[in-house]
Amino acid sequence: MRATEVLRLAQPSPRAFAPALAFGLLSALSTVALLGTSAYLIARAAEQPPILYLSIAVVGVRAFALARATFRYLDRLAGHGAAFRALASLRVAIYERIIPLAPDGLAATRRGDLLARLVGDVDDLQNLSLKVVQPLLTSLLVAVLAVVGVWLLLPAAAIALAATLVIALVLGTWIDTRIAARAERELAPLRGSFADETLDFVQNLDVLAAFGATDARLLHLAETDARLTRSASRRAAGAGATAAVVSLLAGLATVAALVAGVPALGTALGTALGGQPLGATAFSGPLLAGHTFSGPLLAIVVLVPIAVFEVFAAVPLAAGAWRQVYASASRVASALPDALPPQLPASGVLDALTASAPPVWASPGGVPPIIRLVDVSATWPVLHGPHDRQGLAEALLPAPEPALRSVSVTVRPGERLLVEGPSGSGKTTLAHVLVRFLEHEGSVTIGGVDVRELAPEEVRTVIGLCEQVPYLFDANLRQNLLFARETATDDELLAVLARVGLAEWSAARGGLSARLGERGALVSGGEAQRIALARVLLADFPVVVFDEPTANVDSGRADTLLRDLLEAAGPDRSVVLISHTPVPPELVTQRLRLG
Amino acid sequence: MKPVDARLRYAASARLFFGLGGVLAALQTACIVGFAWLVSSTVVAAIGGASLSMLVPSLAALVGVIVLRSAIVWLMEVNAARGSAIVKSELRRKVLASVARLGPGWLAGRSSVRVSTMVTTGLDALDTYFAKYLPQLILTAIATPVLVVVMLVADLTSGVIVVLTLPLIPVFMVLIGWATQALQAAQWEKLGALSSGFLDVVEGLSTLKVFGREKRQVGRIRAVTDQYRVSTMKVLRLSFLSGFALELAASLSVALVAVSIGLRLVGGDLGLGVGLFVLMLAPEAFLPLRQVGAAFHAAADGVAATDAVFEVLSADPAAADPAPAAARVASALGERTHGAAITRLWVSHGPLDDARFAVQDFSAELRPGTLTVLAGPSGAGKSSIVGAMLGFVPFSGTIDAAPIAWAGQRPSLLAGTVFDNLTLGSEDPSRALVERALALAAADDIDSAIVLGVNGAGLSVGQAQRVAVARAVYRLLERDCGVLLLDEPSSALDAATEARLIAGVRALAAGGVAVLVVSHRDAFRLAADQLLELAAPALAAEPSSATAALSAIRSTGAVR
C-alpha cells in the first residue's frame, strides 16, 4: 500500500469537508476585514465626514468582530466532525487490509506495542484534514483574496503583498523542511542509542545492582544524554528560523505597502483598473466616492498585510503537521504490503468452494478427519516493520531459513499428539501452518483433501487453535465467550465454564458479567487458557491445537491444567498439544519431536 | 493543571531560561510598541502630505524595528527549545538515578518497557509545556500589562475598554473550564473505552480469525468510532467555547476601540496618529493571552502525560526503604565468608506491616560444599526468598550470608559482547576466568566475542540462560564469593545440557561453595544434597484461610 493511498482514505470527502473549509475561510476573512475596516474607519473619521458616512464601517467593524469568533468556533466543530467521520471509514478500510495479513504477516504482532503504534498512527491521520489541509487551504485562499482586494485599491501594493507572501511561503517551508531533515539525521540515532541504553539499564537493573555496576552504567547513560542534549541544543538554533522569517516578511510587507502607497496618494483609482467602474467591489459606496487613492485607503493597504500574515502564520505549522501525518501514513502503508507475502495463504476463495457440496467433516462437532502432514516445511515472512520512532530495538530479524523443516505426521481421529522441542524448533510455526495462518511446502491434507484446495477460513472451521497467549477482549466474560458461538444461552456458557474448571472462579467474580480488564489484565495465565478452551469447546472444532498452554502457568499447576484441558476436550476430539516442558506420558498417544 | 505546575521544581535548570525569556519578552514588547508607533506616524505624515523621500528616516527606523523583532522572535524560540532540551535532560538523569535508588524491588511490579519509554519519549510530551506554553505565559505576563499601560497613556478611553474586556477572558475560561470538566468526568471512561475499541479488535484479530469472526468486526469498528465521534463532539462543543470566549473578547474589544476612536476622531477630540497607534496595539494586548489559551490544553496534556515521571521522583525520598540494593549486598560482605544462614525470614507482599506474607518464618542453612535445591509452586515464596537474600525486597529476620553470586530467572544480558556480560562489574577482566566460567556453566560452545543487542538479542533462550549462569560463576570465581544462587537455571535447557550444567554446579560445590538452586526440574532435585520444598500458598478461590498460606518448610536433610 502506498502512503498516498492511505492519505486519500484519511481525507474526508469534499462534501463532508466543505462546511469546515467554508467556516474557516469566513473566520479568516473576518480577521482581515476587521483590521482593514477598522483602519478605514479611523482614517476616514479623521477627515471628519458627516457621521452617516461612517455608519456602514461601524456596522462592519462590529459584524466582523462577531463573525470572526463565531465562524472560528463553527469551523473547529465542523472540522473535527468531518475528521471523525473520515476516521470511521479509514479504520474500516485499514482493518479490511489487515485481515488477510494477521497475525503472521504483521510485523507489529511480534511486539505488542508496535501494533498499538500502528493503530495510533491510523488515528493520528485525522490530523491530515484538521491540521494540514484545512489551515493550508484557508490561509492560501485568504491570501489570494486579500491580494485581489488590495489590487482593487492599489495594484502596486498588491504585487508587494503577493511577493512577500510567496517568499514567506517558499522560504518558510524550505527552512522548516531542511531543519527537520537535519534534526532527523542528527538526533534520531542519538535518541535511538539513548533509548536502547535506557531500556537495557531498566530491564537489567537487578543484575546491575547485584553486580555493583549501577553507578558505572548511570555515568555512561549521562554521557549519552549529554551528547543528545548538546545536539538538541544546537538544533534549537534552527527552531525559530521559520517564525523569524515569517515575522520579518510580515513587517517588510507593511513597509512595502507604505512605499507603494505613499506616492499613490491622491492619484485616481480608476487609472489602475483600466477605467473599469468600481461599484461592484466589496467595499461600500462612500469608500470609493472620491475615486482617488485617499488616506483611509492607505490605512487599509498598510494594515491589511498585518492581518493577512496573522492568518498566514498557520502555513509553516501545517508544514510541520504534514511531516508527522506523512510519516504516520508511510508507517501504516509499509505495514500493509500490496501483495500478500508468499509465506501467507491467500484468502477469499471461500465463495467458490462453498457452492459445491461441503465435505461431511466440515460441520463442527462431526467425527474428526484424519490430518496428514507429509514433508511439511514453513518459513515466516520477512517483514520490514514500521520504522521505530524511538529506535527501541527493532526485533525483526529476517528469517531466511525455514522455521519448520520436513515434518511428517498423521493425526488420526481422537488422537493426542504431543509436539515437543526446544524453543525455536518450529512448534508455534507448526500450529500456525495447521490453522492456515502460514503457508507451507509439502502437503497437509484434511480427510484426504489438500488444504490448499480449501479456503483458509474453511480449514479454520475444522481445526481450532488455543493460542499461547489467548486474547481476551476488554469486555465481560459473556462477550468473551459468546463470539465463539453466538447462539449460546447463558446456561450453555455456564456449563462450558464448569467443564473447563472455571465454575467457582467465574461465580466468585460475578458470573458471566464479570469484566476481564484491558487485555485480560484481571485474569491469570491458567485462567486465560481455560477461557480459550471454553471458546474452542463452544465453537466445537473437531481438531484442537494447544500452543504451549502452560507457558504462562507456574510449573506446580501445569500438570493439573494439562489434565483438565485434555479431559475437557473429550475423548472424541483430536488434539495437537505443543509443549516445551515435560508432559505426563499417559496424557498423549503420539509424540513428535522437533529440532 | 495550575498555570505553573509546582512539580516542575524538580527542573532547577529551567530558571535561567525563565529569566532570559523574561528579558526577551520585554524587548519584544518594546518592538511591538515601536512598530505600531512608526507605522501610525508614517501613515499620518503621508496623509499630511509628506513625500516618500521625506519619510525615508521613519521607514528606515521601521525596517530596523522589523529586523530586531524577527531576531527576537528567533531568540525566543531558540531559548524555549534549548530550555526544553536541558530541562528534559535534567529530568531524565534525575529519574534514572531515582529508578536506580528505588531498585529492582520497586521495578518488579512495573513494565520495564513502559518505564524506559517514560524516560525517553514520554518526557518529550513536556515540549509543549516548556517550548510553547511557558514562553507565551512569560510574554503574557510582561507584554499585556505594558501594552495596556501604553494604551492608557496614549488614549485613556481605549485603554479603559481593553482593561475592562481583558478580565472577561479568564472569567469566561474558568466558567467554561468548569462546565467542560464536569462533562468530561462523566464522559471520560466512555471515551477511553471507545478510543481503545479499535485497538482491541486489531490486537485480538488472530483470535477472531480462529473463530471466523474477523469480518463481522467491520460493523463494530464503524459503530464504535461513530459513538466515539458523537461523545467526543459533545465534549468539544463545550471545550471549544473557551477558545470562542477568547476570540470574541479580543475581537470585540478591537471593534469597541475602533468605533470609539472613530467617533471621537469625527468630533475632533483625538488625533489620527494616536487612533491608528492604539488600534494596532489593541489586538497585540490580547494575542499572547490567546496563544497561552491555545497552548494550555496541549501543555496540560503534556504535563499529565509525564505524571509517571513525577511519581517516580516523589516516590524516591533518598532514604527510601528498602535501602539501595547494592548497599544491602555490600553490608553482608564482611560478616561471613562461607555459606549462609537464613533465620526466621518473613517477607510481606506489600509494605512490611502488611498482613499478607509471601514468606512466613522461613529458616534454612546453606552449608559450604553442598547443593541445596529450593522447590515449590509459584506463589510459594521462592522469588521472595531470593529477593530478600539479594536485598531487593524488605524482610524481617536475619540473613547471614557470604557474598552472593547470582543468576536470575531472566538472563538479563546487556548490549555488548558475551565477554563484557560475563565480566560485568569486574575491574580487571580475566580471559582465563571467562573460559572457565563458560565451561562450568555448560556454555563453552558459545564464543565470548559474540556481540549482543539490547536485551541479549543474538542468542537463543537456552544460550542466554547459560551465559547468565556463567556470569554468576565468573563473579563467584573472581571475588571468591561463598554462595552461588541460581534461579531456574535450566528451564530452557534440554536434558543433556542440563546434566552438564549440574555437573559444573556440583564441581563448584565440591570446591567449598554453598550452592542454592531454585528449580522445579527433577534432574536438579535428584542432584540436591538438601531439598527445601515450599508448600503452595492459599488458593485464590479461598483467600480467607490465611493459615493455609503458612509456608511449611520440609527439609529432607538428606546430605549426601
mmCIF file of C-alpha atoms in Angstrom, chain B residues 252-469:
data_model
loop_
_atom_site.group_PDB
_atom_site.id
_atom_site.type_symbol
_atom_site.label_atom_id
_atom_site.label_comp_id
_atom_site.label_asym_id
_atom_site.label_seq_id
_atom_site.Cartn_x
_atom_site.Cartn_y
_atom_site.Cartn_z
ATOM 1 C CA LEU B 252 -14.981 42.761 20.298
ATOM 2 C CA SER B 253 -12.503 44.867 22.206
ATOM 3 C CA VAL B 254 -10.762 45.764 18.939
ATOM 4 C CA ALA B 255 -14.163 46.687 17.477
ATOM 5 C CA LEU B 256 -15.078 48.772 20.536
ATOM 6 C CA VAL B 257 -11.722 50.547 20.440
ATOM 7 C CA ALA B 258 -12.012 51.220 16.693
ATOM 8 C CA VAL B 259 -15.564 52.547 16.871
ATOM 9 C CA SER B 260 -14.866 54.696 19.929
ATOM 10 C CA ILE B 261 -11.752 56.160 18.296
ATOM 11 C CA GLY B 262 -13.636 56.730 15.045
ATOM 12 C CA LEU B 263 -16.452 58.607 16.734
ATOM 13 C CA ARG B 264 -14.048 60.770 18.729
ATOM 14 C CA LEU B 265 -12.000 61.491 15.606
ATOM 15 C CA VAL B 266 -15.141 62.788 13.905
ATOM 16 C CA GLY B 267 -15.652 65.050 16.874
ATOM 17 C CA GLY B 268 -12.057 66.214 16.591
ATOM 18 C CA ASP B 269 -11.209 65.094 20.144
ATOM 19 C CA LEU B 270 -8.376 62.822 19.030
ATOM 20 C CA GLY B 271 -5.536 62.798 16.507
ATOM 21 C CA LEU B 272 -5.383 60.201 13.706
ATOM 22 C CA GLY B 273 -1.882 59.120 14.748
ATOM 23 C CA VAL B 274 -2.979 58.171 18.258
ATOM 24 C CA GLY B 275 -6.048 56.466 16.857
ATOM 25 C CA LEU B 276 -4.101 54.211 14.476
ATOM 26 C CA PHE B 277 -1.447 53.555 17.130
ATOM 27 C CA VAL B 278 -3.999 52.354 19.687
ATOM 28 C CA LEU B 279 -5.872 50.349 17.069
ATOM 29 C CA MET B 280 -2.706 48.436 16.234
ATOM 30 C CA LEU B 281 -1.839 47.819 19.900
ATOM 31 C CA ALA B 282 -5.261 46.533 20.979
ATOM 32 C CA PRO B 283 -5.039 43.107 19.253
ATOM 33 C CA GLU B 284 -1.410 42.734 20.392
ATOM 34 C CA ALA B 285 -2.502 43.020 24.024
ATOM 35 C CA PHE B 286 -4.795 40.033 23.512
ATOM 36 C CA LEU B 287 -2.548 37.946 21.269
ATOM 37 C CA PRO B 288 -0.235 36.399 23.904
ATOM 38 C CA LEU B 289 -3.218 35.652 26.114
ATOM 39 C CA ARG B 290 -4.947 33.899 23.224
ATOM 40 C CA GLN B 291 -1.820 31.895 22.497
ATOM 41 C CA VAL B 292 -1.466 30.887 26.136
ATOM 42 C CA GLY B 293 -5.045 29.675 25.977
ATOM 43 C CA ALA B 294 -4.354 27.747 22.784
ATOM 44 C CA ALA B 295 -1.210 26.128 24.227
ATOM 45 C CA PHE B 296 -2.744 25.491 27.624
ATOM 46 C CA HIS B 297 -4.618 22.278 26.837
ATOM 47 C CA ALA B 298 -1.733 20.711 24.952
ATOM 48 C CA ALA B 299 0.629 21.697 27.759
ATOM 49 C CA ALA B 300 -1.724 20.295 30.393
ATOM 50 C CA ASP B 301 -1.915 17.047 28.436
ATOM 51 C CA GLY B 302 1.874 17.007 28.185
ATOM 52 C CA VAL B 303 2.344 17.510 31.888
ATOM 53 C CA ALA B 304 -0.325 14.901 32.624
ATOM 54 C CA ALA B 305 1.481 12.500 30.287
ATOM 55 C CA THR B 306 4.562 12.911 32.437
ATOM 56 C CA ASP B 307 2.687 12.225 35.673
ATOM 57 C CA ALA B 308 4.523 8.920 35.884
ATOM 58 C CA VAL B 309 7.868 10.737 35.819
ATOM 59 C CA PHE B 310 6.948 12.919 38.752
ATOM 60 C CA GLU B 311 5.539 9.927 40.597
ATOM 61 C CA VAL B 312 8.947 8.290 40.374
ATOM 62 C CA LEU B 313 10.677 11.433 41.593
ATOM 63 C CA SER B 314 8.343 11.847 44.537
ATOM 64 C CA ALA B 315 8.483 8.118 45.360
ATOM 65 C CA ASP B 316 12.202 8.478 45.901
ATOM 66 C CA PRO B 317 12.967 10.158 49.157
ATOM 67 C CA ALA B 318 16.688 9.478 49.263
ATOM 68 C CA ALA B 319 16.127 7.485 52.447
ATOM 69 C CA ALA B 320 13.799 5.030 50.762
ATOM 70 C CA ASP B 321 13.179 1.677 52.350
ATOM 71 C CA PRO B 322 14.461 -0.780 51.236
ATOM 72 C CA ALA B 323 17.957 0.565 51.360
ATOM 73 C CA PRO B 324 19.683 0.604 47.989
ATOM 74 C CA ALA B 325 20.254 -2.931 46.855
ATOM 75 C CA ALA B 326 23.969 -2.569 46.328
ATOM 76 C CA ALA B 327 24.421 -1.344 49.882
ATOM 77 C CA ARG B 328 22.461 -4.248 51.279
ATOM 78 C CA VAL B 329 24.545 -6.768 49.425
ATOM 79 C CA ALA B 330 27.701 -4.975 50.446
ATOM 80 C CA SER B 331 26.667 -4.948 54.104
ATOM 81 C CA ALA B 332 26.562 -8.705 54.061
ATOM 82 C CA LEU B 333 30.101 -8.844 52.741
ATOM 83 C CA GLY B 334 32.105 -8.623 55.887
ATOM 84 C CA GLU B 335 30.106 -10.920 58.082
ATOM 85 C CA ARG B 336 30.773 -14.332 56.708
ATOM 86 C CA THR B 337 32.999 -15.953 54.166
ATOM 87 C CA HIS B 338 31.327 -19.343 53.683
ATOM 88 C CA GLY B 339 27.755 -20.491 53.284
ATOM 89 C CA ALA B 340 24.655 -18.751 54.509
ATOM 90 C CA ALA B 341 22.130 -18.978 57.284
ATOM 91 C CA ILE B 342 18.580 -17.734 56.946
ATOM 92 C CA THR B 343 16.739 -17.437 60.211
ATOM 93 C CA ARG B 344 13.049 -16.729 60.711
ATOM 94 C CA LEU B 345 12.642 -14.897 57.436
ATOM 95 C CA TRP B 346 9.370 -13.056 56.813
ATOM 96 C CA VAL B 347 8.682 -11.237 53.568
ATOM 97 C CA SER B 348 5.415 -9.420 53.017
ATOM 98 C CA HIS B 349 3.701 -8.829 49.692
ATOM 99 C CA GLY B 350 3.451 -5.117 50.274
ATOM 100 C CA PRO B 351 4.915 -2.811 52.908
ATOM 101 C CA LEU B 352 6.370 -4.590 55.925
ATOM 102 C CA ASP B 353 3.343 -4.019 58.133
ATOM 103 C CA ASP B 354 1.093 -5.642 55.535
ATOM 104 C CA ALA B 355 -0.636 -8.705 56.926
ATOM 105 C CA ARG B 356 -0.196 -10.772 53.756
ATOM 106 C CA PHE B 357 3.102 -12.578 53.648
ATOM 107 C CA ALA B 358 4.883 -14.156 50.724
ATOM 108 C CA VAL B 359 7.309 -15.874 53.051
ATOM 109 C CA GLN B 360 6.438 -16.793 56.609
ATOM 110 C CA ASP B 361 9.021 -17.839 59.137
ATOM 111 C CA PHE B 362 11.443 -19.483 56.734
ATOM 112 C CA SER B 363 14.749 -20.772 58.050
ATOM 113 C CA ALA B 364 17.472 -22.610 56.225
ATOM 114 C CA GLU B 365 21.171 -23.337 56.440
ATOM 115 C CA LEU B 366 23.251 -23.346 53.266
ATOM 116 C CA ARG B 367 26.402 -25.211 54.138
ATOM 117 C CA PRO B 368 29.617 -24.789 52.183
ATOM 118 C CA GLY B 369 30.199 -27.674 49.817
ATOM 119 C CA THR B 370 26.522 -28.565 49.409
ATOM 120 C CA LEU B 371 23.945 -28.150 46.675
ATOM 121 C CA THR B 372 20.583 -27.031 48.020
ATOM 122 C CA VAL B 373 17.524 -27.041 45.790
ATOM 123 C CA LEU B 374 14.555 -24.815 46.609
ATOM 124 C CA ALA B 375 11.323 -26.012 45.012
ATOM 125 C CA GLY B 376 7.629 -25.347 45.211
ATOM 126 C CA PRO B 377 4.805 -23.928 43.121
ATOM 127 C CA SER B 378 4.960 -20.306 42.144
ATOM 128 C CA GLY B 379 3.470 -18.042 44.732
ATOM 129 C CA ALA B 380 5.057 -20.152 47.453
ATOM 130 C CA GLY B 381 7.692 -17.508 48.040
ATOM 131 C CA LYS B 382 10.773 -18.745 46.168
ATOM 132 C CA SER B 383 11.356 -15.450 44.391
ATOM 133 C CA SER B 384 10.794 -13.535 47.617
ATOM 134 C CA ILE B 385 13.447 -15.568 49.405
ATOM 135 C CA VAL B 386 15.882 -14.900 46.548
ATOM 136 C CA GLY B 387 14.924 -11.210 46.556
ATOM 137 C CA ALA B 388 15.490 -10.984 50.305
ATOM 138 C CA MET B 389 18.890 -12.692 50.057
ATOM 139 C CA LEU B 390 19.919 -10.152 47.417
ATOM 140 C CA GLY B 391 18.487 -7.252 49.373
ATOM 141 C CA PHE B 392 15.931 -6.414 46.663
ATOM 142 C CA VAL B 393 12.921 -6.737 48.967
ATOM 143 C CA PRO B 394 12.482 -5.690 52.584
ATOM 144 C CA PHE B 395 12.238 -8.514 55.083
ATOM 145 C CA SER B 396 12.351 -9.282 58.763
ATOM 146 C CA GLY B 397 14.520 -11.992 60.284
ATOM 147 C CA THR B 398 18.205 -12.472 59.670
ATOM 148 C CA ILE B 399 20.122 -13.477 56.617
ATOM 149 C CA ASP B 400 23.758 -14.116 57.388
ATOM 150 C CA ALA B 401 25.451 -14.851 54.111
ATOM 151 C CA ALA B 402 28.829 -14.850 52.483
ATOM 152 C CA PRO B 403 28.992 -12.691 49.337
ATOM 153 C CA ILE B 404 26.469 -13.980 46.803
ATOM 154 C CA ALA B 405 26.970 -14.565 43.098
ATOM 155 C CA TRP B 406 23.576 -14.706 41.440
ATOM 156 C CA ALA B 407 21.839 -15.516 38.156
ATOM 157 C CA GLY B 408 18.174 -14.633 37.936
ATOM 158 C CA GLN B 409 15.241 -16.245 36.168
ATOM 159 C CA ARG B 410 15.593 -13.910 33.211
ATOM 160 C CA PRO B 411 19.040 -13.962 31.645
ATOM 161 C CA SER B 412 19.134 -10.119 31.741
ATOM 162 C CA LEU B 413 22.021 -9.797 29.348
ATOM 163 C CA LEU B 414 23.209 -6.340 28.351
ATOM 164 C CA ALA B 415 24.110 -4.972 24.948
ATOM 165 C CA GLY B 416 27.780 -5.691 24.274
ATOM 166 C CA THR B 417 29.911 -8.801 23.882
ATOM 167 C CA VAL B 418 29.392 -12.017 25.784
ATOM 168 C CA PHE B 419 32.782 -11.272 27.349
ATOM 169 C CA ASP B 420 31.541 -7.855 28.571
ATOM 170 C CA ASN B 421 28.497 -9.522 30.032
ATOM 171 C CA LEU B 422 30.481 -12.143 31.866
ATOM 172 C CA THR B 423 32.873 -9.610 33.355
ATOM 173 C CA LEU B 424 30.133 -7.171 34.405
ATOM 174 C CA GLY B 425 31.273 -5.181 37.428
ATOM 175 C CA SER B 426 34.780 -6.595 37.211
ATOM 176 C CA GLU B 427 37.653 -4.145 37.388
ATOM 177 C CA ASP B 428 40.208 -6.476 35.892
ATOM 178 C CA PRO B 429 38.543 -8.861 33.412
ATOM 179 C CA SER B 430 40.347 -12.148 33.005
ATOM 180 C CA ARG B 431 40.049 -14.177 29.813
ATOM 181 C CA ALA B 432 41.099 -17.392 31.513
ATOM 182 C CA LEU B 433 38.417 -16.972 34.138
ATOM 183 C CA VAL B 434 35.808 -16.275 31.444
ATOM 184 C CA GLU B 435 36.683 -19.529 29.678
ATOM 185 C CA ARG B 436 36.466 -21.428 32.967
ATOM 186 C CA ALA B 437 33.128 -19.873 33.876
ATOM 187 C CA LEU B 438 31.696 -20.701 30.446
ATOM 188 C CA ALA B 439 32.861 -24.299 30.784
ATOM 189 C CA LEU B 440 31.370 -24.719 34.250
ATOM 190 C CA ALA B 441 28.045 -23.295 33.026
ATOM 191 C CA ALA B 442 27.946 -25.778 30.114
ATOM 192 C CA ALA B 443 28.337 -22.772 27.807
ATOM 193 C CA ASP B 444 31.772 -23.470 26.327
ATOM 194 C CA ASP B 445 30.196 -23.748 22.879
ATOM 195 C CA ILE B 446 29.417 -20.002 22.992
ATOM 196 C CA ASP B 447 32.012 -17.646 21.574
ATOM 197 C CA SER B 448 32.723 -14.921 24.120
ATOM 198 C CA ALA B 449 33.301 -12.435 21.277
ATOM 199 C CA ILE B 450 29.664 -12.583 20.060
ATOM 200 C CA VAL B 451 28.117 -9.101 20.193
ATOM 201 C CA LEU B 452 24.650 -8.976 21.728
ATOM 202 C CA GLY B 453 21.937 -6.425 21.042
ATOM 203 C CA VAL B 454 19.594 -4.853 23.523
ATOM 204 C CA ASN B 455 18.159 -7.411 25.906
ATOM 205 C CA GLY B 456 20.689 -10.009 24.857
ATOM 206 C CA ALA B 457 19.361 -10.255 21.294
ATOM 207 C CA GLY B 458 21.521 -12.616 19.242
ATOM 208 C CA LEU B 459 21.434 -15.673 21.479
ATOM 209 C CA SER B 460 18.755 -18.330 21.803
ATOM 210 C CA VAL B 461 16.898 -18.512 25.107
ATOM 211 C CA GLY B 462 18.886 -21.526 26.214
ATOM 212 C CA GLN B 463 22.214 -19.927 25.282
ATOM 213 C CA ALA B 464 21.298 -16.712 27.092
ATOM 214 C CA GLN B 465 20.398 -18.705 30.178
ATOM 215 C CA ARG B 466 23.784 -20.410 30.230
ATOM 216 C CA VAL B 467 25.643 -17.136 29.668
ATOM 217 C CA ALA B 468 23.774 -15.662 32.639
ATOM 218 C CA VAL B 469 24.814 -18.631 34.777
#
